[in-house]
Coordinates of C-alpha atoms in Angstrom, one line a residue:
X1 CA 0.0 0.0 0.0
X2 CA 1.2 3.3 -0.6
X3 CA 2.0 5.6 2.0
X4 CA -0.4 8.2 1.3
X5 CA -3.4 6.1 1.0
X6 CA -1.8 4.4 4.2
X7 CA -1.8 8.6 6.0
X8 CA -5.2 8.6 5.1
X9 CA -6.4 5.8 6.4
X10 CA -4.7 6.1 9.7
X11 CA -6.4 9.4 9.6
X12 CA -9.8 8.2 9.4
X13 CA -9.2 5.5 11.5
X14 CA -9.1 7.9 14.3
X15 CA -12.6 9.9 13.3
X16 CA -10.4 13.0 12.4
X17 CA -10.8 15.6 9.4
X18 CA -7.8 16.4 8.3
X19 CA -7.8 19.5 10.0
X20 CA -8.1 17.8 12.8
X21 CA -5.7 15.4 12.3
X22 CA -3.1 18.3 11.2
X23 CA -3.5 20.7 14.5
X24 CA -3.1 17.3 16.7
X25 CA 0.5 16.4 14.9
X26 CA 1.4 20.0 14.5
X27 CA 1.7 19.2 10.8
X28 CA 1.3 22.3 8.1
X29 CA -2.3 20.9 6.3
X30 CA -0.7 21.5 2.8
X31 CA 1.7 19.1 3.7
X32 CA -1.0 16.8 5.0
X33 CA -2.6 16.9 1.8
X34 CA 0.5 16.6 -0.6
X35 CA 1.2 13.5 1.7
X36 CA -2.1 12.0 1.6
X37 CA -2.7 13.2 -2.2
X38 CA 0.9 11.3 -3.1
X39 CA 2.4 14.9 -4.5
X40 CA 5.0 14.3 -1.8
X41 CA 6.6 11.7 0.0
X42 CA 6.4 11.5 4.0
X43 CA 9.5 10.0 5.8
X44 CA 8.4 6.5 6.4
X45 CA 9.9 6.9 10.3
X46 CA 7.4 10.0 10.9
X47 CA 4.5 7.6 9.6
X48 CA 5.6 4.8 12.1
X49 CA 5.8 7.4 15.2
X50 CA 2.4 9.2 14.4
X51 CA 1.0 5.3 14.3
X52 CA 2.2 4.4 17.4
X53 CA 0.7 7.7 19.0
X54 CA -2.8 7.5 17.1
X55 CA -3.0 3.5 18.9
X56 CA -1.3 4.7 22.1
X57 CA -3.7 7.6 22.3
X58 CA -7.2 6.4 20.4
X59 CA -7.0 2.9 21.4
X60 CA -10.7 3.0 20.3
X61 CA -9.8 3.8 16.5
X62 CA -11.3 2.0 13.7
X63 CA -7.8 0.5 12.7
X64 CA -6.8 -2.1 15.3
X65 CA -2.9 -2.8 14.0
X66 CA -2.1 0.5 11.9
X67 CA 0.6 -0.7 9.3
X68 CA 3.6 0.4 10.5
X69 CA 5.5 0.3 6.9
X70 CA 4.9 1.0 2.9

């Protein structure tokens, strides 16, 4: 799976907009949407931390085992 498509469904997983999901992370929401859009590639080590935070902190989220690599 690609990683954007993998952003976005972490994303959604926790019940977010992207809004949202950009003031939690502190991430710009251009970037957000280049990333989830595939204009621009996100590190693969920031998708793994902001995984491990969305199940630390949203245990409850729609995605029980976020994939943690592309």
């Amino acid at each position: 799976m690609e990683s954007g498509k993998q952003l976005t469904e972490l994303r959604t997983s926790t019940g977010m907009n992207r809004k949202e999901f950009c003031e939690y992370f502190g991430i710009p929401y251009r970037t957000m949407t280049d990333w989830e859009l595939g204009n621009r590639h996100m590190p693969e080590y920031l998708f793994r931390l902001m995984a491990y935070k969305v199940k630390m902190e949203h245990p409850d989220s729609l995605l029980e085992n976020p994939p943690l690599t592309k």
